[in-house]
Coordinates of C-alpha atoms in Angstrom, one line a residue:
X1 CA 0.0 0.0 0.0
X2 CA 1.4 3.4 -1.1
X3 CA 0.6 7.2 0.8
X4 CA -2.8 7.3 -1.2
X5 CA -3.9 3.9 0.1
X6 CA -3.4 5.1 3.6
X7 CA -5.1 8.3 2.8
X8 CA -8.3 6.3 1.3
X9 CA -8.4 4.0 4.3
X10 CA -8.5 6.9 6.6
X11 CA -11.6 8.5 4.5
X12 CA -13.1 5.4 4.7
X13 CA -12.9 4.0 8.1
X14 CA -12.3 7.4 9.9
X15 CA -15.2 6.7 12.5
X16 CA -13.5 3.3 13.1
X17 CA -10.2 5.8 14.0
X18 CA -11.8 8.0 16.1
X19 CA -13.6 5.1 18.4
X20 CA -10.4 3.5 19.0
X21 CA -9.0 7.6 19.7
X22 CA -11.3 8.2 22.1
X23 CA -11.2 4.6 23.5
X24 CA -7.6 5.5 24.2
X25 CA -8.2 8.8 25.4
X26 CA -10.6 7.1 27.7
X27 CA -8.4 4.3 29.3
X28 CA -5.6 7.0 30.4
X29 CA -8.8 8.9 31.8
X30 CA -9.6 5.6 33.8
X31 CA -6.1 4.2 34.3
X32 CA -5.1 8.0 35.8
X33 CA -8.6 8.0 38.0
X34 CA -7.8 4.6 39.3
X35 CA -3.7 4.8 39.7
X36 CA -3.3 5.8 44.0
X37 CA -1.4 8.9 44.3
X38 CA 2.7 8.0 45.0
X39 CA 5.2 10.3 46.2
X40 CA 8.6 10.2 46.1
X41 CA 10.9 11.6 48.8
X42 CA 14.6 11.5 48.5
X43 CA 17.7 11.7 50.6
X44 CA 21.3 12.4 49.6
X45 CA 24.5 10.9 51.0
X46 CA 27.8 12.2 50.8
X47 CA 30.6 9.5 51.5
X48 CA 34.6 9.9 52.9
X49 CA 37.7 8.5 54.0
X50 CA 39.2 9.8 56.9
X51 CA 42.6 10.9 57.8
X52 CA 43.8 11.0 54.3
X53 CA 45.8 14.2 54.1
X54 CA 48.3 14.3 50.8
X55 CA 47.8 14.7 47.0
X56 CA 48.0 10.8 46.3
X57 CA 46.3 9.6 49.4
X58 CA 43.3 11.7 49.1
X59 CA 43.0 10.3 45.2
X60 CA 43.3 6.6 46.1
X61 CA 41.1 7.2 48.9
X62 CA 38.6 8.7 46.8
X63 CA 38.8 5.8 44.5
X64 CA 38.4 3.3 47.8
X65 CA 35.4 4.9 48.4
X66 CA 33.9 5.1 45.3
X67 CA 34.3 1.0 45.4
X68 CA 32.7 1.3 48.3
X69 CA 29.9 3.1 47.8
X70 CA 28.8 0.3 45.2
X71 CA 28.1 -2.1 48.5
X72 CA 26.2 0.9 50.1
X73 CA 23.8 1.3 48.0
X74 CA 22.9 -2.8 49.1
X75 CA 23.0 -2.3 52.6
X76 CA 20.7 0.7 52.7
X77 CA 17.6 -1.7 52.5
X78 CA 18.9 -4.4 54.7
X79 CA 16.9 -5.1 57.7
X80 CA 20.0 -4.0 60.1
X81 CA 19.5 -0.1 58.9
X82 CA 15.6 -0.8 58.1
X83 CA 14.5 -2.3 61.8
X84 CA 15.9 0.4 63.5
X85 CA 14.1 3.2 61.0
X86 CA 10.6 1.0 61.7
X87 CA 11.3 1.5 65.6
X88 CA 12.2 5.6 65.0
X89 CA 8.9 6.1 63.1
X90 CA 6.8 3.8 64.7
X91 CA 5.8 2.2 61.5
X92 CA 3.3 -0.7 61.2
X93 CA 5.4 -2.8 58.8
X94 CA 8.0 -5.1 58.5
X95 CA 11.9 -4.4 56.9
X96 CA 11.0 -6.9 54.0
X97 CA 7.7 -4.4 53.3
X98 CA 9.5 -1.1 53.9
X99 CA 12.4 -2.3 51.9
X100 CA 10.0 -2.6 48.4
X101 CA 9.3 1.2 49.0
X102 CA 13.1 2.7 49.3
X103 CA 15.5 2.4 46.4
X104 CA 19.4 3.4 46.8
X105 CA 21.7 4.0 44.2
X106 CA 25.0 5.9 43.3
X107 CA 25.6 7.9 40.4
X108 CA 28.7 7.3 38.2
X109 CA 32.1 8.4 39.2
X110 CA 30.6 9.9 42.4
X111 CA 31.2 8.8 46.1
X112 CA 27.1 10.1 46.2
X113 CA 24.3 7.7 47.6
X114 CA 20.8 8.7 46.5
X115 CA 17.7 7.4 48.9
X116 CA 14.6 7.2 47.3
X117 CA 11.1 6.5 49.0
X118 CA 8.0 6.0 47.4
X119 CA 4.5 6.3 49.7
X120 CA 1.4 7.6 49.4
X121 CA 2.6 10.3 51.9
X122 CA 4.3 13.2 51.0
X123 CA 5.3 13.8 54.6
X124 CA 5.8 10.2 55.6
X125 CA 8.2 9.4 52.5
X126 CA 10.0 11.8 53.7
X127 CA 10.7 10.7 57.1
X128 CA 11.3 7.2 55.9
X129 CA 14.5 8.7 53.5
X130 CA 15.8 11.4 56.5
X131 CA 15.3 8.3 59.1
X132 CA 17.3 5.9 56.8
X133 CA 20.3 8.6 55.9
X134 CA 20.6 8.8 59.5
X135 CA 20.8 5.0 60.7
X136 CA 22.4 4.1 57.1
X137 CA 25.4 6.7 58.5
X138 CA 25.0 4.8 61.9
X139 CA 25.7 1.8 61.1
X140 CA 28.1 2.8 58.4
X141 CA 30.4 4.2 61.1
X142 CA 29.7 0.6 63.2
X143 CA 31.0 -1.7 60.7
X144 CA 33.8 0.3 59.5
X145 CA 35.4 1.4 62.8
X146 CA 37.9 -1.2 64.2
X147 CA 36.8 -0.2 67.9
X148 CA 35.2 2.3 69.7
X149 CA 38.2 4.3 70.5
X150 CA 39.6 4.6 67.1
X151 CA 37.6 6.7 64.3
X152 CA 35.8 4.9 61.2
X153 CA 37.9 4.7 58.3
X154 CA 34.9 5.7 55.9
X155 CA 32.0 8.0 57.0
X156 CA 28.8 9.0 55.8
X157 CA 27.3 12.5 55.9
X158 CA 23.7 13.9 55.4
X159 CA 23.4 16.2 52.3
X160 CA 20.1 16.5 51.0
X161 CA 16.5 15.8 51.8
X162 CA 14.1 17.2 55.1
X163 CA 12.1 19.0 51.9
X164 CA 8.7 16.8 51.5
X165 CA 7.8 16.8 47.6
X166 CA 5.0 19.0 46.8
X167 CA 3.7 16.8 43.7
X168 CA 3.3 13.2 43.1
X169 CA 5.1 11.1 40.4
X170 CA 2.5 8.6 39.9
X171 CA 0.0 9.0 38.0
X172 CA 1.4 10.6 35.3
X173 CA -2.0 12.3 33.9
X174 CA -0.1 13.9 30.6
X175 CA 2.0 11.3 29.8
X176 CA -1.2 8.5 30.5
X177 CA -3.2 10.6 28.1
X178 CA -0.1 10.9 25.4
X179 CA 0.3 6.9 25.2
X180 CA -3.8 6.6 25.3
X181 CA -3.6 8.7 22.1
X182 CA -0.8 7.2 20.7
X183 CA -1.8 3.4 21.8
X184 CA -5.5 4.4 20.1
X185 CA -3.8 6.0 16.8
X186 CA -1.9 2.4 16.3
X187 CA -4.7 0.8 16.6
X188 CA -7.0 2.3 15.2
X189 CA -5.2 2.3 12.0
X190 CA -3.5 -0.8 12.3
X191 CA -7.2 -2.0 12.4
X192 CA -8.6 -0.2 9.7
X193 CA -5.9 -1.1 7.4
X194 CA -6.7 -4.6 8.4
X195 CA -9.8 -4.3 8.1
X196 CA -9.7 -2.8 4.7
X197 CA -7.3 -5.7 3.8
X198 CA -10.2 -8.6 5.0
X199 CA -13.3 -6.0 3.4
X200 CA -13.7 -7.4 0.1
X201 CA -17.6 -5.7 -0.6
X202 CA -17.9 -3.1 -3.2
X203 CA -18.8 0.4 -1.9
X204 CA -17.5 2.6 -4.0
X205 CA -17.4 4.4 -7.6
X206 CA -13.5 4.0 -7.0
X207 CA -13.9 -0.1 -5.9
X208 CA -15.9 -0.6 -9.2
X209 CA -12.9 0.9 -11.6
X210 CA -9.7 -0.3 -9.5
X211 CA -11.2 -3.7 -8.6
X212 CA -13.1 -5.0 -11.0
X213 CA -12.0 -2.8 -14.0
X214 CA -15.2 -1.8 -15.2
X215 CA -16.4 2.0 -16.2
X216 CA -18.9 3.8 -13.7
X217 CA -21.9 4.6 -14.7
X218 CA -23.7 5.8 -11.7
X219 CA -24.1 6.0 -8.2
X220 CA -27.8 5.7 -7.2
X221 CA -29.0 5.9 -3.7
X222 CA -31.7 4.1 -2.1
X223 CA -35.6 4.9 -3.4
X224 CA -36.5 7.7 -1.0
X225 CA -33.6 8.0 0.9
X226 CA -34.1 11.7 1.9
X227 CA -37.3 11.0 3.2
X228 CA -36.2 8.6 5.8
X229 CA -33.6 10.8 6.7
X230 CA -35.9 13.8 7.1
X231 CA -34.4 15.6 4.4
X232 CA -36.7 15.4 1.8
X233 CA -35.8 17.9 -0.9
X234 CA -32.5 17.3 -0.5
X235 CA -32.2 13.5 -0.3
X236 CA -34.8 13.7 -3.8
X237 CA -32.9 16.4 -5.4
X238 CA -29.7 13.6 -5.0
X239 CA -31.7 11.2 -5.9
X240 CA -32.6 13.2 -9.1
X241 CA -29.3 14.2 -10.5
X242 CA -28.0 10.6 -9.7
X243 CA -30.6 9.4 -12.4
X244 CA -29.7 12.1 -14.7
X245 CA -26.2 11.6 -14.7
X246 CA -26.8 7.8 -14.9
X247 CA -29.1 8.7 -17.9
X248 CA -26.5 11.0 -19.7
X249 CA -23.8 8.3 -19.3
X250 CA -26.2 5.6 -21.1
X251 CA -27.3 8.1 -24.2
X252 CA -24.6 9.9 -24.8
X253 CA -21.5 7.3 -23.9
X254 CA -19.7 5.1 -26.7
X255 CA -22.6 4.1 -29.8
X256 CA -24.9 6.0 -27.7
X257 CA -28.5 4.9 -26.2
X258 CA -28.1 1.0 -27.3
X259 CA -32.0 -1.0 -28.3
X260 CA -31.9 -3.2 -25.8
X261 CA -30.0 -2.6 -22.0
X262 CA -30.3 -6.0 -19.9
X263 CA -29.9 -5.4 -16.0
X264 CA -28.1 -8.0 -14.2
X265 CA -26.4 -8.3 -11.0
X266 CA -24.6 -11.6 -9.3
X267 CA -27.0 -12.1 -6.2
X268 CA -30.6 -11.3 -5.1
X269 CA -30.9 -8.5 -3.4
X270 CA -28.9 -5.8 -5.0
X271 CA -31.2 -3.7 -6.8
X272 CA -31.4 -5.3 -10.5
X273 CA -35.4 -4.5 -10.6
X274 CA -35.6 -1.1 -9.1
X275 CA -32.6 0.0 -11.4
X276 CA -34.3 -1.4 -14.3
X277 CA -37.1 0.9 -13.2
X278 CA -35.5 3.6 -12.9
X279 CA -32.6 3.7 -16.5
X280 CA -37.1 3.2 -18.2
X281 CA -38.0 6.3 -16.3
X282 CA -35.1 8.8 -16.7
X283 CA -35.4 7.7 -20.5
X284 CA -38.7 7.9 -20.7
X285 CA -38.6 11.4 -19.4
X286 CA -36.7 12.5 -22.5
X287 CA -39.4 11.4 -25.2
X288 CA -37.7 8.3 -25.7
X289 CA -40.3 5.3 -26.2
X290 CA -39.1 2.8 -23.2
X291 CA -40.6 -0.9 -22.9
X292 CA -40.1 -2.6 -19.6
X293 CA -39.5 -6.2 -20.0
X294 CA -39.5 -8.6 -16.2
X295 CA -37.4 -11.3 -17.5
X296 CA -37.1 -12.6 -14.0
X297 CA -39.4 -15.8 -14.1
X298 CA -38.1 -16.7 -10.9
X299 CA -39.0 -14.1 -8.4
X300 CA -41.1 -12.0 -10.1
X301 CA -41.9 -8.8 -8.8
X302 CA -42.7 -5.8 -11.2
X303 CA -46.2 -6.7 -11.8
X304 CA -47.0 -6.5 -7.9
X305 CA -45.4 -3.3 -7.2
X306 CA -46.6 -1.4 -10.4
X307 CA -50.2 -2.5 -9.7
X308 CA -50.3 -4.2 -13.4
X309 CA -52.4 -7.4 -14.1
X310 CA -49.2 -9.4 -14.6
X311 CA -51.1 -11.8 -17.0
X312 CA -50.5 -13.0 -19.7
X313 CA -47.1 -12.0 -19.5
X314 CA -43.9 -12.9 -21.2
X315 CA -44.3 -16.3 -20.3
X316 CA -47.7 -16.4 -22.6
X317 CA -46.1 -14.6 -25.5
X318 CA -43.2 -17.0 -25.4
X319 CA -45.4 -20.0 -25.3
X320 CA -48.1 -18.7 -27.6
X321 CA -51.5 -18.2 -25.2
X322 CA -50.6 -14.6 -26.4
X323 CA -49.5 -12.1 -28.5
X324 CA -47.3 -9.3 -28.2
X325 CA -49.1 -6.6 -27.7
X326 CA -52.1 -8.1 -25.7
X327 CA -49.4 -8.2 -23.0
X328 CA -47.9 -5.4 -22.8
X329 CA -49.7 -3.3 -20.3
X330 CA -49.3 0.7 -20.4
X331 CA -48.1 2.1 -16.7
X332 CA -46.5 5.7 -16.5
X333 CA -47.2 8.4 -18.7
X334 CA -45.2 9.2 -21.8
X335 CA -43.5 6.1 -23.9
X336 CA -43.7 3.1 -21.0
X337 CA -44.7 0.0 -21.7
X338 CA -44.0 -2.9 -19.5
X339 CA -43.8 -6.8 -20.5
X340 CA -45.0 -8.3 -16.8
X341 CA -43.1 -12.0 -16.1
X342 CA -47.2 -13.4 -16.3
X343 CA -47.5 -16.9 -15.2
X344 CA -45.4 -18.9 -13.1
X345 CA -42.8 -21.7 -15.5
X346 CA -41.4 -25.0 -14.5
X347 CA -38.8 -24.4 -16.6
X348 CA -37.6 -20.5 -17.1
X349 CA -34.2 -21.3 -18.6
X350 CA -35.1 -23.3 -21.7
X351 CA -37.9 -21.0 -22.7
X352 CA -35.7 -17.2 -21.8
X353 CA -33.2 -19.8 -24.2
X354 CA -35.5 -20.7 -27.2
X355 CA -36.0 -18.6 -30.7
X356 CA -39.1 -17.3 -29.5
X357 CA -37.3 -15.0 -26.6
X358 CA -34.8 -13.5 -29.5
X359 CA -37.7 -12.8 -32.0
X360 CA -39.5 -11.4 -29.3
X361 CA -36.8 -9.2 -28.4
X362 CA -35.9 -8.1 -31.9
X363 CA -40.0 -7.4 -32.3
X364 CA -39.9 -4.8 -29.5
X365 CA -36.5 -2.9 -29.9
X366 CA -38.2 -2.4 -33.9
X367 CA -41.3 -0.6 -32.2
X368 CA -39.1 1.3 -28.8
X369 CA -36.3 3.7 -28.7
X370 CA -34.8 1.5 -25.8
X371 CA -35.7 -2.0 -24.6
X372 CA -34.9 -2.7 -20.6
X373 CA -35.1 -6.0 -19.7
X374 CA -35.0 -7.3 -16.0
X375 CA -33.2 -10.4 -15.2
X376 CA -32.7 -13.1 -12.4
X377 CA -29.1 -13.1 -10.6
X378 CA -26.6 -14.7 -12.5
X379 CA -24.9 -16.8 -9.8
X380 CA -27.4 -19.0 -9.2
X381 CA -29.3 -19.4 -12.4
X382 CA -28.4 -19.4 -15.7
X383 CA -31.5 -17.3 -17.1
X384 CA -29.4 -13.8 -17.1
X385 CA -26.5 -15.4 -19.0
X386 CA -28.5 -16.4 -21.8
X387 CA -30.3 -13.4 -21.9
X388 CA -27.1 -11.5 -22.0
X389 CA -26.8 -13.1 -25.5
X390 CA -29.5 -11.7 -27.2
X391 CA -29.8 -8.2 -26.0
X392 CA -27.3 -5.3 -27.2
X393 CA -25.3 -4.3 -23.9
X394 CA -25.6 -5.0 -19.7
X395 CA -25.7 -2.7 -16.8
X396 CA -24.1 -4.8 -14.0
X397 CA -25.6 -3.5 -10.5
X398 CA -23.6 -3.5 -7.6
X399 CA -25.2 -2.9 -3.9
X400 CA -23.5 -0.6 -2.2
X401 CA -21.4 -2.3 1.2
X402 CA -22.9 -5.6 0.0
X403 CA -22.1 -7.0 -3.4
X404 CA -18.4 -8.6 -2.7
X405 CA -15.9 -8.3 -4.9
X406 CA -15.7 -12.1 -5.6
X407 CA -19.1 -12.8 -6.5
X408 CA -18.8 -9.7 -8.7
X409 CA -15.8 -11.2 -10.8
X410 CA -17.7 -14.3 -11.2
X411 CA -20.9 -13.1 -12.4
X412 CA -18.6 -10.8 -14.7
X413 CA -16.9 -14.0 -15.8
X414 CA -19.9 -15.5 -16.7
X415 CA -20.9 -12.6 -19.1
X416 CA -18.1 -13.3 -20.2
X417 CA -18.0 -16.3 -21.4
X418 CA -21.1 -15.2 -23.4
X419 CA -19.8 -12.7 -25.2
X420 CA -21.6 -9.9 -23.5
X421 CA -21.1 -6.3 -24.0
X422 CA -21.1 -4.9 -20.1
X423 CA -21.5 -0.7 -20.5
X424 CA -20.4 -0.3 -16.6
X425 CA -22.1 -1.2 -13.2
X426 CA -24.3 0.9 -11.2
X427 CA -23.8 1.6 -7.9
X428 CA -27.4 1.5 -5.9
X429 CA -27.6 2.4 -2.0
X430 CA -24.9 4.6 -2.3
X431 CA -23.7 7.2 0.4
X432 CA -23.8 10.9 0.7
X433 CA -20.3 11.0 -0.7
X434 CA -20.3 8.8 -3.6
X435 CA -23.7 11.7 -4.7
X436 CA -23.7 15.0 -6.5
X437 CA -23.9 17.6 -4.0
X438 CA -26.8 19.8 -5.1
X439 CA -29.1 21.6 -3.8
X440 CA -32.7 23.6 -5.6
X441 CA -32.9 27.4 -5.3
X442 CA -34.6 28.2 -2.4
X443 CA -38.5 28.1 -2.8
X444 CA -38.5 25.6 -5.2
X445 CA -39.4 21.8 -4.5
X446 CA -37.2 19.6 -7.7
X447 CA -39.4 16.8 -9.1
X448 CA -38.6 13.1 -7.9
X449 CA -37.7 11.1 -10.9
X450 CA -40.7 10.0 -12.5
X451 CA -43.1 10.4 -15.5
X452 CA -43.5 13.2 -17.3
X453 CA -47.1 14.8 -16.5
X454 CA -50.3 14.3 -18.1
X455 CA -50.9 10.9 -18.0
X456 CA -54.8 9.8 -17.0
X457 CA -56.0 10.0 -13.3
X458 CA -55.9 6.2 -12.8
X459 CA -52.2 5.7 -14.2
X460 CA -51.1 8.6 -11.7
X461 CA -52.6 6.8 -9.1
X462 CA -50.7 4.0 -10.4
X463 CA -47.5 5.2 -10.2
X464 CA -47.7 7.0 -6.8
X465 CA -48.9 3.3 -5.5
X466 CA -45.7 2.1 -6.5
X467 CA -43.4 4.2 -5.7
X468 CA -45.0 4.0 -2.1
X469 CA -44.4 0.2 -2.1
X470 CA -40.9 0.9 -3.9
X471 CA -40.0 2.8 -0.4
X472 CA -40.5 -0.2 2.1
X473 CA -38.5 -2.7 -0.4

């Protein structure tokens, strides 16, 4: 992954960042709430030989004691300086507890001895390090005097300390919250990049031409999606221009409009039906003549949510109870006419497969501007693939978060196989961002895509009724 990767991650799994920020954020808050309060007093030592006079005496004396001072800084916590610092203070603990709380140690080429003491008292860690320099210098002068009467060879002086700390050292609040932040950065993109790695679903007009090499021919968003947001104009206006740009790309790209346009996607469920809808509508809009055909024989649904009569359908024109144009049924204004899927088959595959289907085909793009045929998934049935063999060019429709990129390479590996001229995909249930961001003039209320006015009372009613029933698909 390059820079531009990154960046595209980021845009696209920015809330997943920010939760695992503020997750962050909120542990330090926790850990620094929960952490007791520690103080740390301190005590200085300053360490001797005595009776050392001359240039050279004084230097190899300072050297003895700076080999000395390395065993000091042992025998500060031992329970021979620690015992009598418990029976000073008149502290409740033992020399084994007392000794986890003080720390000793000399600095480099010094004849120093730091005391450290860590409590929950400011006052009381400091008594602890001024009561240990004073029996560590104690007992210093009893084990390195040779008797009472003659003077220890090394002593141990008092330098620093008797100043109680005025702020704790643990917790930390600034440095807690610094590695919350940073822990919650790491991981939240460490995660999102893994994420993005294990996400193979399409949701984007970017996914469609770097992963599956196909052109873009529109992003549509759910039917009515500003009106279950609450923004209706808005959300319709979107809506609108989606269509019309979707529309544009279909009349005026490559050979321009093509006779017949079959809709396909590779699973149920990804918007093949209301898409067909829609590419008959926006044409329609334009004075185009638009017929409607529901190839889907196995899960037919057009004839339901248009309000139509459904029979006889295509299945009785391709087995002969019918003719053409006894089936077709009128249902918006302008130049719609829609084929309904009529009776249930046994058998769809053989009869979408026959002569019948083609001459049928080549009988309505002779009498339409533009022929939109509806067809089952093409991962589980073979119906879409052999339509894709008779009709001029495909739309492949890709749902938004849902279509993965797999299933989309096989369905497109199918068409294939066939032979079939695929224009682009459309992107339905698409996002805010993946929209044109336009807005009416103020006062003004934009048209939801539709027919074109002036059609008769009961085929208004008509269409209203289904776009209703289109919303709670």
């Amino acid at each position: 992954m390059d820079f531009h990767d990154y960046l595209d991650v980021l845009r696209r799994r920015w809330r997943y960042v920010t939760v695992c920020v503020l997750l962050g954020l909120a542990a330090a808050v926790i850990a620094t709430a929960l952490t007791p309060r520690t103080y740390t007093a301190t005590a200085q030592l300053f360490v001797a030989t005595s009776g050392q006079t001359s240039g050279d005496d004084a230097y190899e004396g300072g050297l003895f004691t700076q080999q000395r001072v390395k065993s000091y800084t042992q025998i500060v916590t031992s329970p021979a300086v620690l015992d009598d610092v418990i029976s000073e203070l008149g502290l409740r603990t033992t020399a084994g507890r007392l000794a986890e709380k003080i720390s000793a140690q000399a600095p480099l080429d010094t004849t120093l001895v730091d005391i450290q003491v860590k409590d929950g008292s400011a006052t009381r860690a400091q008594a602890i390090a001024d009561e240990t320099a004073r029996q560590f210098t104690r007992y210093i002068g009893t084990i390195e005097g040779d008797s009472p009467a003659t003077p220890p060879l090394v002593k141990a002086s008092v330098v620093g300390g008797s100043q109680p700390p005025t702020s704790p050292t643990s917790p930390r609040p600034e440095l807690n919250v610094a590695i919350g932040l940073f822990a919650g950065v790491i991981a939240g993109l460490g995660g999102a990049v893994l994420r993005q790695s294990l996400d193979t679903s399409l949701s984007s007009a970017s996914d469609i031409r770097t992963r599956l090499d196909l052109t873009a021919l529109g992003a549509v968003p759910s039917p009515h999606e500003g009106q279950r947001r609450g923004t209706q104009r808005t959300g319709t206006t979107r809506r609108t221009e989606a269509l019309n740009q979707l529309r544009t790309r279909l009349m005026f790209g490559g050979d321009g409009i093509p006779d017949s346009l079959l809709i396909a996607s590779a699973l149920p469920g990804e918007g093949r039906t209301h898409t067909a809808l829609d590419v008959a509508l926006i044409v329609a809009r334009t004075g185009k003549r638009v017929v409607l055909v529901e190839a889907d024989l196995r899960r037919p649904r057009l004839a339901a949510e248009l309000g139509l009569r459904g029979a006889p359908g295509l299945t009785g024109v391709l087995t002969g109870a019918a003719s053409t144009h006894d089936a077709l049924e009128n249902w918006a204004p302008g130049r719609i006419r829609v084929l309904p899927s009529g009776p249930a088959h046994p058998d769809p595959d053989p009869l979408l497969a026959g002569p019948h289907m083609d001459h049928l085909l080549r009988t309505l793009e002779a009498d339409a501007d533009l022929v939109v045929v509806d067809s089952p998934p093409l991962l589980p049935f073979a119906d879409a693939a052999t339509l894709a063999t008779i009709t001029e060019c495909v739309a492949f429709v890709i749902r938004s978060g849902r279509t993965r990129r797999d299933d989309a390479l096989r369905a497109l590996d199918t068409l294939t196989a066939v032979h079939a001229r695929v224009l682009g995909a459309v992107l339905t249930g698409a996002g805010d961002k993946e929209l044109t961001d336009w807005r009416p003039p103020a006062g003004t209320v934009p048209p939801a895509p539709g027919p074109v006015s002036g059609s008769p009372p009961r085929e208004r009613h008509t269409v209203a009724a289904a776009q209703a029933r289109r919303q709670h698909e």
